[in-house]
XYZ file of C-alpha atoms in Angstrom:
595
model
C -13.894 34.058 -50.423
C -10.845 31.799 -50.270
C -9.735 30.457 -53.669
C -9.031 26.749 -53.890
C -6.698 25.483 -56.601
C -6.377 22.082 -58.171
C -2.791 20.896 -57.444
C -2.622 19.456 -60.955
C -3.097 22.938 -62.397
C -0.197 24.533 -60.482
C 2.013 26.532 -62.987
C 5.267 24.790 -61.961
C 3.956 21.287 -61.440
C 4.803 19.973 -64.917
C 8.445 21.223 -64.645
C 8.848 19.662 -61.210
C 7.499 16.343 -62.451
C 9.878 16.383 -65.427
C 12.817 17.102 -63.158
C 11.886 14.207 -60.882
C 11.791 11.790 -63.869
C 15.288 12.941 -64.977
C 16.754 12.419 -61.495
C 15.267 8.933 -61.100
C 16.452 7.884 -64.553
C 19.998 9.120 -63.775
C 20.125 7.121 -60.527
C 19.081 3.941 -62.365
C 21.894 4.360 -64.886
C 24.464 5.011 -62.160
C 23.481 1.905 -60.221
C 24.086 -0.247 -63.326
C 27.822 0.619 -63.085
C 28.246 0.839 -59.297
C 26.631 -2.426 -58.215
C 28.617 -5.677 -58.842
C 27.385 -8.062 -61.579
C 26.412 -11.595 -60.439
C 28.351 -14.547 -61.891
C 26.621 -16.756 -64.378
C 25.946 -20.226 -62.861
C 27.395 -23.193 -64.697
C 24.566 -25.635 -64.168
C 21.561 -25.101 -61.919
C 18.060 -26.427 -61.890
C 15.524 -24.368 -63.848
C 13.716 -23.355 -60.674
C 16.902 -21.950 -59.001
C 17.865 -20.110 -62.152
C 14.530 -18.401 -62.388
C 14.876 -17.107 -58.853
C 18.494 -15.773 -58.863
C 19.528 -14.866 -62.385
C 19.335 -11.234 -63.450
C 17.151 -10.624 -66.559
C 19.139 -10.018 -69.752
C 16.510 -9.849 -72.471
C 18.830 -8.338 -75.092
C 21.180 -11.328 -74.915
C 18.588 -14.105 -74.961
C 17.943 -16.088 -78.113
C 14.402 -16.725 -79.352
C 14.712 -20.396 -78.552
C 15.623 -19.657 -74.952
C 12.732 -17.258 -74.653
C 10.224 -20.050 -75.059
C 11.830 -22.361 -72.492
C 13.687 -20.239 -69.962
C 11.947 -19.148 -66.774
C 13.754 -15.787 -66.422
C 12.923 -14.770 -69.968
C 9.291 -15.558 -69.391
C 9.328 -13.218 -66.402
C 10.903 -10.428 -68.434
C 8.468 -10.805 -71.332
C 5.505 -10.729 -68.841
C 3.382 -12.811 -71.221
C 0.301 -14.577 -69.767
C 0.173 -18.307 -69.979
C -1.843 -19.399 -73.105
C -5.271 -20.860 -72.191
C -5.840 -24.523 -72.698
C -7.286 -25.285 -76.162
C -11.075 -25.807 -76.252
C -12.067 -29.415 -76.765
C -12.740 -30.148 -80.431
C -16.426 -30.514 -81.392
C -16.931 -33.836 -83.158
C -18.289 -33.577 -86.691
C -21.691 -35.227 -87.198
C -22.757 -35.283 -90.827
C -24.649 -38.080 -92.570
C -23.244 -39.545 -95.768
C -26.582 -39.812 -97.598
C -30.095 -38.400 -97.463
C -32.494 -40.727 -95.647
C -36.107 -40.679 -94.455
C -37.721 -41.497 -91.123
C -41.400 -41.856 -90.260
C -43.343 -41.065 -87.085
C -46.992 -42.028 -86.924
C -49.925 -42.681 -84.657
C -53.620 -43.367 -85.273
C -54.199 -39.852 -86.610
C -51.171 -38.883 -88.713
C -48.109 -40.152 -90.550
C -45.132 -37.759 -90.677
C -42.223 -38.354 -93.037
C -38.945 -36.605 -92.117
C -35.873 -36.140 -94.272
C -32.478 -35.902 -92.592
C -31.615 -32.984 -94.895
C -32.306 -30.169 -92.473
C -34.305 -32.592 -90.274
C -37.453 -31.244 -91.939
C -40.928 -32.617 -92.639
C -41.519 -33.770 -96.214
C -45.138 -34.829 -95.708
C -47.717 -34.727 -92.922
C -50.591 -37.039 -93.791
C -53.877 -36.937 -91.859
C -55.322 -40.446 -91.907
C -58.942 -39.403 -91.250
C -59.151 -36.806 -94.047
C -58.896 -37.177 -97.809
C -57.699 -34.865 -100.571
C -59.572 -34.204 -103.812
C -58.203 -37.476 -105.256
C -59.293 -39.619 -102.310
C -55.799 -40.019 -100.827
C -54.869 -39.172 -97.197
C -54.626 -35.380 -96.951
C -51.076 -34.003 -96.900
C -50.960 -30.756 -94.908
C -47.526 -29.826 -96.269
C -48.242 -27.371 -99.084
C -46.312 -28.905 -102.005
C -46.011 -25.689 -104.030
C -45.151 -23.277 -101.222
C -42.706 -25.705 -99.547
C -40.479 -25.822 -102.622
C -40.094 -22.038 -102.482
C -40.406 -21.148 -98.796
C -39.060 -24.258 -97.081
C -40.538 -27.320 -95.405
C -42.159 -27.473 -91.957
C -39.897 -27.608 -88.883
C -36.934 -26.140 -90.704
C -35.038 -23.488 -88.709
C -35.469 -19.714 -88.786
C -32.512 -17.621 -87.598
C -31.516 -14.005 -87.981
C -28.382 -15.030 -89.926
C -28.949 -16.084 -93.544
C -25.751 -18.136 -93.786
C -26.479 -19.989 -90.550
C -30.061 -20.648 -91.653
C -28.853 -22.121 -94.930
C -26.313 -24.333 -93.129
C -28.897 -25.641 -90.653
C -31.569 -26.337 -93.281
C -29.330 -27.902 -95.924
C -27.041 -30.019 -93.720
C -27.382 -33.794 -93.587
C -28.289 -34.706 -89.999
C -27.566 -38.017 -88.336
C -30.911 -39.678 -87.537
C -31.362 -41.908 -84.516
C -33.464 -44.214 -86.678
C -34.567 -44.614 -90.268
C -37.738 -46.137 -91.597
C -40.818 -46.224 -89.364
C -40.281 -45.409 -85.683
C -42.449 -47.017 -83.017
C -45.347 -44.826 -81.902
C -44.000 -44.035 -78.414
C -40.310 -43.770 -79.322
C -38.532 -40.492 -80.013
C -36.714 -39.563 -83.202
C -33.553 -37.446 -82.847
C -31.547 -35.647 -85.539
C -28.054 -34.276 -84.814
C -25.726 -32.168 -86.935
C -22.262 -30.681 -86.380
C -19.637 -29.248 -88.724
C -17.090 -28.607 -85.952
C -18.374 -25.086 -85.314
C -22.157 -25.282 -85.341
C -24.158 -28.014 -83.631
C -27.901 -28.607 -83.946
C -30.270 -31.115 -82.423
C -33.958 -31.849 -83.019
C -36.001 -34.417 -81.124
C -39.549 -35.453 -82.073
C -42.029 -37.745 -80.386
C -45.562 -38.663 -81.442
C -48.054 -37.171 -78.986
C -51.760 -37.755 -78.466
C -54.169 -37.305 -81.372
C -52.913 -34.585 -83.749
C -49.980 -33.289 -81.635
C -46.219 -33.780 -81.972
C -43.684 -33.059 -79.193
C -40.630 -31.081 -80.318
C -37.318 -30.095 -78.718
C -34.710 -28.093 -80.653
C -31.351 -26.540 -79.788
C -28.581 -24.867 -81.812
C -25.095 -23.818 -80.661
C -22.515 -21.826 -82.564
C -18.932 -21.760 -81.219
C -20.194 -23.222 -77.960
C -22.912 -20.581 -77.440
C -26.640 -21.118 -77.801
C -28.201 -19.455 -80.838
C -31.807 -18.320 -81.186
C -33.037 -20.727 -83.863
C -36.816 -21.116 -84.094
C -38.625 -24.054 -85.712
C -41.055 -22.790 -88.320
C -44.090 -23.696 -90.416
C -43.408 -21.456 -93.422
C -45.655 -22.422 -96.314
C -49.359 -22.430 -95.533
C -51.332 -25.692 -95.475
C -51.754 -28.497 -97.951
C -55.504 -28.223 -98.521
C -55.045 -24.805 -100.164
C -55.360 -25.777 -103.827
C -57.328 -22.838 -105.264
C -56.724 -19.101 -105.264
C -59.820 -18.457 -103.128
C -58.720 -20.959 -100.465
C -55.735 -18.753 -99.574
C -58.159 -15.951 -98.677
C -59.183 -17.886 -95.548
C -55.632 -18.018 -94.166
C -54.580 -16.070 -91.092
C -52.144 -16.045 -88.203
C -53.732 -16.446 -84.797
C -52.249 -16.502 -81.312
C -53.258 -16.316 -77.670
C -51.203 -13.937 -75.529
C -52.002 -12.811 -71.991
C -55.427 -14.426 -72.240
C -56.520 -12.545 -75.395
C -56.703 -13.882 -78.951
C -55.338 -11.948 -81.940
C -55.945 -12.727 -85.609
C -53.960 -11.399 -88.555
C -55.083 -11.832 -92.171
C -52.591 -11.399 -95.045
C -54.158 -8.000 -95.753
C -56.773 -5.929 -93.961
C -58.483 -2.585 -94.483
C -59.014 -0.819 -97.801
C -57.988 2.373 -99.517
C -60.061 4.635 -97.240
C -58.884 3.245 -93.903
C -55.415 2.333 -95.109
C -54.410 -1.138 -96.184
C -52.313 -3.224 -93.794
C -50.223 -6.313 -94.400
C -48.773 -9.021 -92.206
C -45.098 -8.051 -92.268
C -42.776 -10.891 -93.216
C -39.916 -11.260 -90.738
C -41.568 -9.205 -87.998
C -40.788 -10.484 -84.473
C -43.640 -10.469 -81.944
C -42.677 -10.948 -78.299
C -44.645 -13.219 -75.957
C -45.474 -14.724 -73.622
C -47.719 -16.919 -75.792
C -50.033 -19.720 -74.720
C -50.165 -20.861 -78.360
C -49.637 -19.477 -81.863
C -50.212 -20.821 -85.347
C -51.288 -20.447 -88.946
C -54.780 -21.523 -90.011
C -56.960 -21.713 -93.097
C -60.659 -22.468 -93.491
C -60.611 -25.987 -92.084
C -57.111 -26.865 -90.755
C -54.417 -25.424 -88.499
C -50.743 -25.764 -87.521
C -50.354 -24.435 -83.967
C -47.310 -24.316 -81.661
C -48.027 -24.943 -77.961
C -44.932 -24.140 -75.826
C -44.092 -26.043 -72.679
C -43.762 -22.672 -70.920
C -45.156 -19.361 -72.163
C -42.228 -17.448 -70.654
C -39.577 -16.082 -73.063
C -41.497 -17.165 -76.171
C -41.518 -15.191 -79.422
C -42.828 -15.642 -82.938
C -41.760 -14.352 -86.327
C -44.519 -13.625 -88.847
C -43.918 -14.916 -92.388
C -45.800 -13.571 -95.417
C -44.636 -14.347 -98.952
C -46.015 -14.120 -102.487
C -46.151 -17.457 -104.300
C -47.379 -18.296 -107.786
C -49.910 -21.127 -107.988
C -51.802 -22.561 -110.992
C -55.170 -20.952 -111.684
C -56.542 -24.424 -112.305
C -55.009 -27.241 -110.263
C -56.182 -29.769 -112.872
C -54.396 -27.849 -115.671
C -51.198 -26.318 -114.221
C -50.182 -24.819 -117.588
C -53.328 -22.673 -117.977
C -51.794 -19.717 -116.147
C -50.816 -18.706 -112.657
C -52.065 -16.455 -109.865
C -50.071 -14.781 -107.117
C -51.282 -15.468 -103.584
C -50.151 -14.486 -100.098
C -48.874 -17.465 -98.115
C -48.752 -17.068 -94.333
C -46.489 -18.934 -91.941
C -44.620 -18.420 -88.691
C -41.500 -19.334 -86.767
C -42.004 -19.944 -83.073
C -39.831 -20.831 -80.098
C -37.977 -19.813 -76.970
C -35.655 -16.806 -77.019
C -33.163 -18.604 -74.729
C -32.194 -20.926 -77.562
C -33.707 -24.169 -76.212
C -37.242 -24.696 -77.495
C -39.628 -27.260 -76.048
C -43.075 -27.198 -77.608
C -45.863 -29.323 -79.020
C -47.224 -28.788 -82.509
C -50.902 -29.366 -83.322
C -51.486 -30.084 -87.006
C -55.055 -31.072 -87.681
C -58.687 -30.086 -88.242
C -60.459 -27.058 -86.795
C -63.083 -29.346 -85.288
C -64.835 -28.125 -82.140
C -64.590 -31.367 -80.176
C -60.906 -31.881 -81.047
C -59.842 -28.298 -80.288
C -61.635 -28.292 -76.950
C -59.851 -31.460 -75.809
C -56.368 -30.346 -76.920
C -54.705 -28.722 -73.919
C -52.048 -26.137 -74.754
C -51.260 -25.267 -71.121
C -53.046 -25.696 -67.814
C -56.571 -24.401 -68.288
C -55.983 -23.353 -71.918
C -57.249 -25.265 -74.949
C -57.343 -24.467 -78.668
C -61.030 -23.601 -79.069
C -60.113 -19.971 -79.805
C -58.641 -21.042 -83.148
C -62.142 -21.571 -84.542
C -63.660 -18.154 -85.294
C -67.462 -18.136 -85.476
C -67.504 -14.378 -85.984
C -69.142 -11.507 -84.131
C -72.244 -13.519 -83.297
C -70.373 -16.582 -82.080
C -72.685 -16.757 -79.046
C -75.435 -17.664 -81.546
C -73.338 -19.536 -84.129
C -71.824 -21.970 -81.655
C -75.178 -23.282 -80.302
C -76.457 -23.463 -83.894
C -73.498 -25.637 -84.865
C -73.933 -27.927 -81.852
C -77.604 -28.249 -82.735
C -76.782 -29.029 -86.382
C -74.197 -31.611 -85.319
C -76.628 -33.244 -82.882
C -79.280 -33.400 -85.628
C -76.804 -35.051 -87.973
C -75.581 -37.577 -85.399
C -78.955 -38.571 -83.924
C -81.625 -37.931 -86.514
C -80.651 -36.983 -90.077
C -77.365 -38.620 -91.172
C -76.948 -36.419 -94.265
C -75.448 -32.958 -93.710
C -77.377 -31.371 -96.595
C -80.751 -32.526 -95.306
C -79.725 -31.606 -91.747
C -79.039 -28.032 -92.958
C -82.394 -27.980 -94.777
C -84.206 -29.122 -91.642
C -82.420 -26.575 -89.450
C -83.250 -23.838 -91.979
C -86.928 -24.792 -91.802
C -86.898 -24.648 -87.980
C -85.142 -21.271 -87.904
C -87.465 -19.833 -90.548
C -90.534 -20.961 -88.613
C -89.070 -19.567 -85.369
C -88.543 -16.190 -87.041
C -91.935 -16.283 -88.773
C -93.687 -13.962 -86.275
C -90.986 -11.341 -86.851
C -91.259 -11.679 -90.638
C -95.068 -11.461 -90.515
C -94.849 -8.367 -88.303
C -92.442 -6.723 -90.708
C -94.514 -7.600 -93.760
C -97.691 -6.277 -92.145
C -95.934 -3.001 -91.345
C -94.879 -2.708 -94.975
C -98.426 -3.366 -96.148
C -99.823 -0.703 -93.788
C -97.221 1.796 -94.972
C -98.288 1.057 -98.540
C -101.935 1.619 -97.566
C -101.378 5.125 -96.137
C -99.012 6.151 -98.921
C -101.539 8.578 -100.580
C -102.085 10.486 -97.282
C -98.351 10.678 -96.642
C -97.768 12.052 -100.131
C -100.520 14.666 -99.652
C -98.892 15.902 -96.429
C -95.480 16.087 -98.105
C -96.940 18.087 -101.023
C -98.517 20.487 -98.559
C -95.196 21.415 -96.958
C -92.754 20.929 -99.825
C -92.446 24.678 -100.513
C -90.900 25.253 -97.094
C -87.183 24.846 -96.524
C -85.785 22.386 -94.024
C -84.931 25.195 -91.618
C -88.430 26.647 -91.725
C -90.258 26.169 -88.385
C -93.366 25.076 -90.291
C -91.565 21.864 -91.270
C -92.174 20.734 -87.675
C -95.901 20.850 -88.405
C -95.383 18.341 -91.231
C -93.724 15.900 -88.850
C -96.554 16.423 -86.387
C -99.189 15.584 -89.010
C -97.206 12.520 -90.078
C -97.075 11.297 -86.475
C -100.827 11.783 -86.081
C -101.406 9.803 -89.306
C -99.222 6.931 -88.082
C -101.037 6.890 -84.748
C -104.483 7.018 -86.322
C -103.780 4.160 -88.736
C -101.761 2.103 -86.230
C -98.568 2.186 -88.319
C -95.036 1.999 -86.991
C -92.714 3.683 -89.550
C -89.801 1.437 -88.571
C -91.970 -1.622 -88.050
C -90.904 -3.116 -91.374
C -87.182 -2.714 -90.704
C -86.963 -3.635 -87.034
C -88.031 -7.302 -87.427
C -85.502 -7.679 -90.228
C -82.771 -6.234 -88.015
C -83.644 -8.778 -85.334
C -83.243 -11.568 -87.890
C -79.820 -10.399 -89.117
C -77.743 -11.793 -86.204
C -79.254 -15.236 -86.776
C -78.624 -15.079 -90.514
C -75.009 -13.900 -90.075
C -74.375 -16.489 -87.364
C -75.745 -19.264 -89.576
C -73.571 -18.052 -92.454
C -70.450 -17.961 -90.253
C -71.207 -21.342 -88.717
C -71.590 -23.114 -92.061
C -68.500 -21.406 -93.466
C -66.295 -22.806 -90.670
C -67.728 -26.287 -90.245
C -65.143 -28.825 -91.370
C -67.893 -31.445 -91.176
C -69.235 -30.100 -94.495
C -65.914 -30.786 -96.210
C -66.491 -33.505 -98.844
C -70.021 -34.116 -97.500
C -72.451 -34.962 -100.333
C -76.089 -33.989 -100.902
C -78.182 -34.849 -103.965
C -76.063 -33.781 -106.988
C -73.457 -32.032 -104.824
C -70.372 -34.064 -103.875
C -68.779 -31.481 -101.565
C -70.919 -29.085 -99.518
C -67.834 -26.979 -98.742
C -67.265 -26.308 -102.480
C -69.399 -24.249 -104.914
C -72.382 -25.898 -106.560
C -70.924 -27.653 -109.660
C -73.960 -26.880 -111.843
C -74.883 -23.609 -110.044
C -78.492 -24.687 -109.614
C -78.691 -23.271 -106.078
C -77.397 -19.776 -107.013
C -79.907 -19.666 -109.887
C -82.693 -20.643 -107.467
C -81.533 -17.843 -105.133
C -81.801 -15.297 -107.970
C -85.287 -16.450 -108.972
C -86.724 -16.568 -105.443
C -85.270 -13.140 -104.554
C -86.771 -11.638 -107.709
C -90.211 -13.138 -107.045
C -90.161 -12.091 -103.378
C -89.277 -8.480 -104.179
C -91.879 -8.459 -106.964
C -94.650 -9.454 -104.548
C -93.435 -7.345 -101.609
C -95.014 -3.886 -101.191
C -92.409 -1.119 -101.361
C -93.914 2.048 -99.966
C -92.765 5.392 -101.256
C -90.366 4.098 -103.898
C -90.249 5.528 -107.392
C -91.462 2.917 -109.941
C -88.295 3.255 -112.042
C -86.097 2.798 -108.993
C -88.227 -0.144 -107.905
C -87.676 -1.916 -111.246
C -83.913 -1.411 -111.038
C -83.801 -2.673 -107.455
C -85.958 -5.700 -108.250
C -83.532 -6.691 -111.008
C -80.110 -5.645 -109.719
C -80.575 -6.902 -106.167
C -81.168 -10.560 -107.080
C -78.461 -10.511 -109.769
C -75.900 -9.125 -107.332
C -76.715 -11.654 -104.621
C -76.751 -14.440 -107.201
C -73.254 -13.490 -108.351
C -71.988 -13.566 -104.764
C -73.589 -16.948 -104.066
C -72.128 -18.304 -107.326
C -68.822 -18.849 -105.504
C -70.212 -19.695 -102.066
C -69.910 -23.118 -100.488
C -72.864 -25.300 -101.415
C -73.819 -25.759 -97.784
C -74.401 -22.017 -97.468
C -76.405 -21.984 -100.694
C -78.611 -24.818 -99.401
C -79.513 -22.673 -96.412
C -79.924 -19.483 -98.480
C -82.035 -21.023 -101.257
C -84.389 -22.854 -98.886
C -84.716 -19.741 -96.732
C -85.635 -17.685 -99.826
C -88.229 -20.250 -100.950
C -89.865 -20.222 -97.510
C -89.742 -16.418 -97.448
C -91.500 -16.219 -100.814
C -94.220 -18.616 -99.661
C -94.764 -16.527 -96.529
C -95.028 -13.335 -98.602
C -97.621 -14.894 -100.904
C -99.708 -16.055 -97.946
C -99.627 -12.596 -96.313
C -100.515 -10.903 -99.598
C -103.658 -13.067 -99.760
C -104.681 -12.124 -96.243
C -107.434 -9.559 -95.599
C -104.898 -6.761 -95.074
C -103.027 -7.751 -98.209
C -106.230 -7.686 -100.263
C -107.087 -4.202 -99.006
C -103.651 -2.897 -99.956
C -103.883 -4.493 -103.391
C -107.275 -2.846 -104.058
C -105.935 0.513 -102.881
C -102.937 0.258 -105.215
C -105.166 -0.734 -108.143
C -107.440 2.291 -107.560
C -104.465 4.658 -107.506
C -103.129 3.125 -110.694
C -106.539 3.600 -112.381
C -106.749 7.293 -111.347
C -103.293 7.984 -112.764
C -104.382 6.642 -116.152
C-alpha cells in the first residue's frame, strides 16, 4: 500500500524554511542601501505627508507619535473608542416617606432602599384594636423590609437596599397615581415603580443595571407576616406557589426522624414558569403575581429569628422560630408583577385574578377532605350571614345538624358494640377451646369457622362498630380543617370568648371535652378489653385529647365540646334501649359469677 507523508513532517523541511528566512532577510537589508532615500519635505499638509513619507519610528519623538499620521501607521494602534456617556448620579439628600393607599390598605414607603416600612390593612385589627400591619416588625429589623432587593452579590444587595432613592413624590400619593423611586451612584442604577391596584393588590415594576447591563435583582418579601405574634403562629407559615397548573406547599420543616427531616433551604433558587408564588400563614398571605409566567424564578428564604415568648412581656425570655419569605421576579432583569397582601378569604381569593383563568383560591388549603370542608364553610358562612349573626352560635348550630345527620351511623356503630359485648362469653369459650394450638396449626381454621357461625347466628358484624366511625372521620377532619383556616373566626366573640381563633382564655371548653370524653367511654361497652387496660384507656384518652385541645382555637373547641356532649347523650339513650338493657343484665350476671 502506498505510503502518504505529511509535507510538514519531511526531514529537510525545517532546514529549507530556515534558509528561506535568511535569504529574504538578507535581501531586505541590501535594498536599504541600494534604493535611494526620499528627501524630507519642508512643509506639506498632514494628509500628503502621511501618504508619501517613509516611516522612521526610531527617529520620531513621543510628542510627534501622538499627532503625526505616519507614526500612527507605524505603531498600528487602533483608534480609542469614544468614551461612554456618564451616568448621572441620583441620590437623595435625606430619608423621606411616601404613602400609597386605597380603600383596603395604606402602604408607607421609605426612600432608603425604596422599601415598605408598614402595610396596614384597613379592614382588620391587631390585638390592640389598631389597623393590622402585615410587616413583621421583629423579623424586618433582622431580615429586611418588604420589596427590598435580592441579588446574588452581597455588596450590590447592600448598595441597593441602603441607598437613598429619589422619590417622585413624598407624603400621600393619589390613589391612581404611580410612585417611582430612582437611584444611581454613577455605576449602578435602580428603579422601582408602584401603583395602587384593585382591592389588596399593588402593581410593581423594578429594574437594576450595573455598568450599563441589566442585573437580576428580585423584589422580596423576606420576613413573614405581621400577625405572627406568638411562637405557635409561626407553625402555620409556608411557601406556596402554582407552577404548570399544580400547587406546591413548603413548610419550614417536614418529616420526622424516621422518614428524614427536611427544611426549606434558604437561598435556594426555584425556576418557573410561575402563575403566582407567595408566603402565607394561618390567615394572611403575600403573593407575587407576574405579568407573564415566562422566565420567572423565586428564591426561598428561611431564617431563624428570636421572638419574645410573651409579646406582652418581651423581657420574659425568647424563642427561636423559623421565618419564611421569598424573592420573586423575572430572570431577564426587568420585573413586572402585582403583589397581593391580604386575607386568605374565599371570596377575595376567588375574585383576585393572577393571570387569565387563574385566581388565588389555591392559597387556602382546606386539607385532604377539601371537597367536604369547602361546602361546610360555605354553609357556615351562609348561616352566619342570613340566620345566626354570631359565629360561635353558627358553629354550634352546624355541629348540631352534622351530629344529627351522622346519628344513624353512630347508632349503628353503638348497636354493633353492644351486640359484640353480648356474645363476649361465647367468643371467649371458643378462644379457650383452641388456644393450645399454634397459629400455623390447621385446626386454627376451625376456630375462625366457629367464630363466623357465631357472628351469623347472633347477627353481629365484627367490624360494624368501627365502620360507622370511619365514615364519620372525613366529616370530622374536614370540619376541623375548615374552622382552622377560616379568617372569619379571627377576633369573633362568643359568650366569654373574645377571639374564636385563639385558645379559650379560661380553658372551660377543653375541660368540658375531657369530662364528656370520660363519661362517654365510661358508658360505652368495650368488648374483649382487659379491665385494667380499660381503666387506663378511659383515663388517659380524655386527658390526652384535653391537653391537645388546651391550645386549640376556641372555634374548634366549640365544635368538639358540643359534639362530645351530643355523643354522650346519644350513648345514654342507646344504653337505655331494650338491647342496651339486655347487655347490661348479661354483664351483671358475668360479674356475679366471677365473684
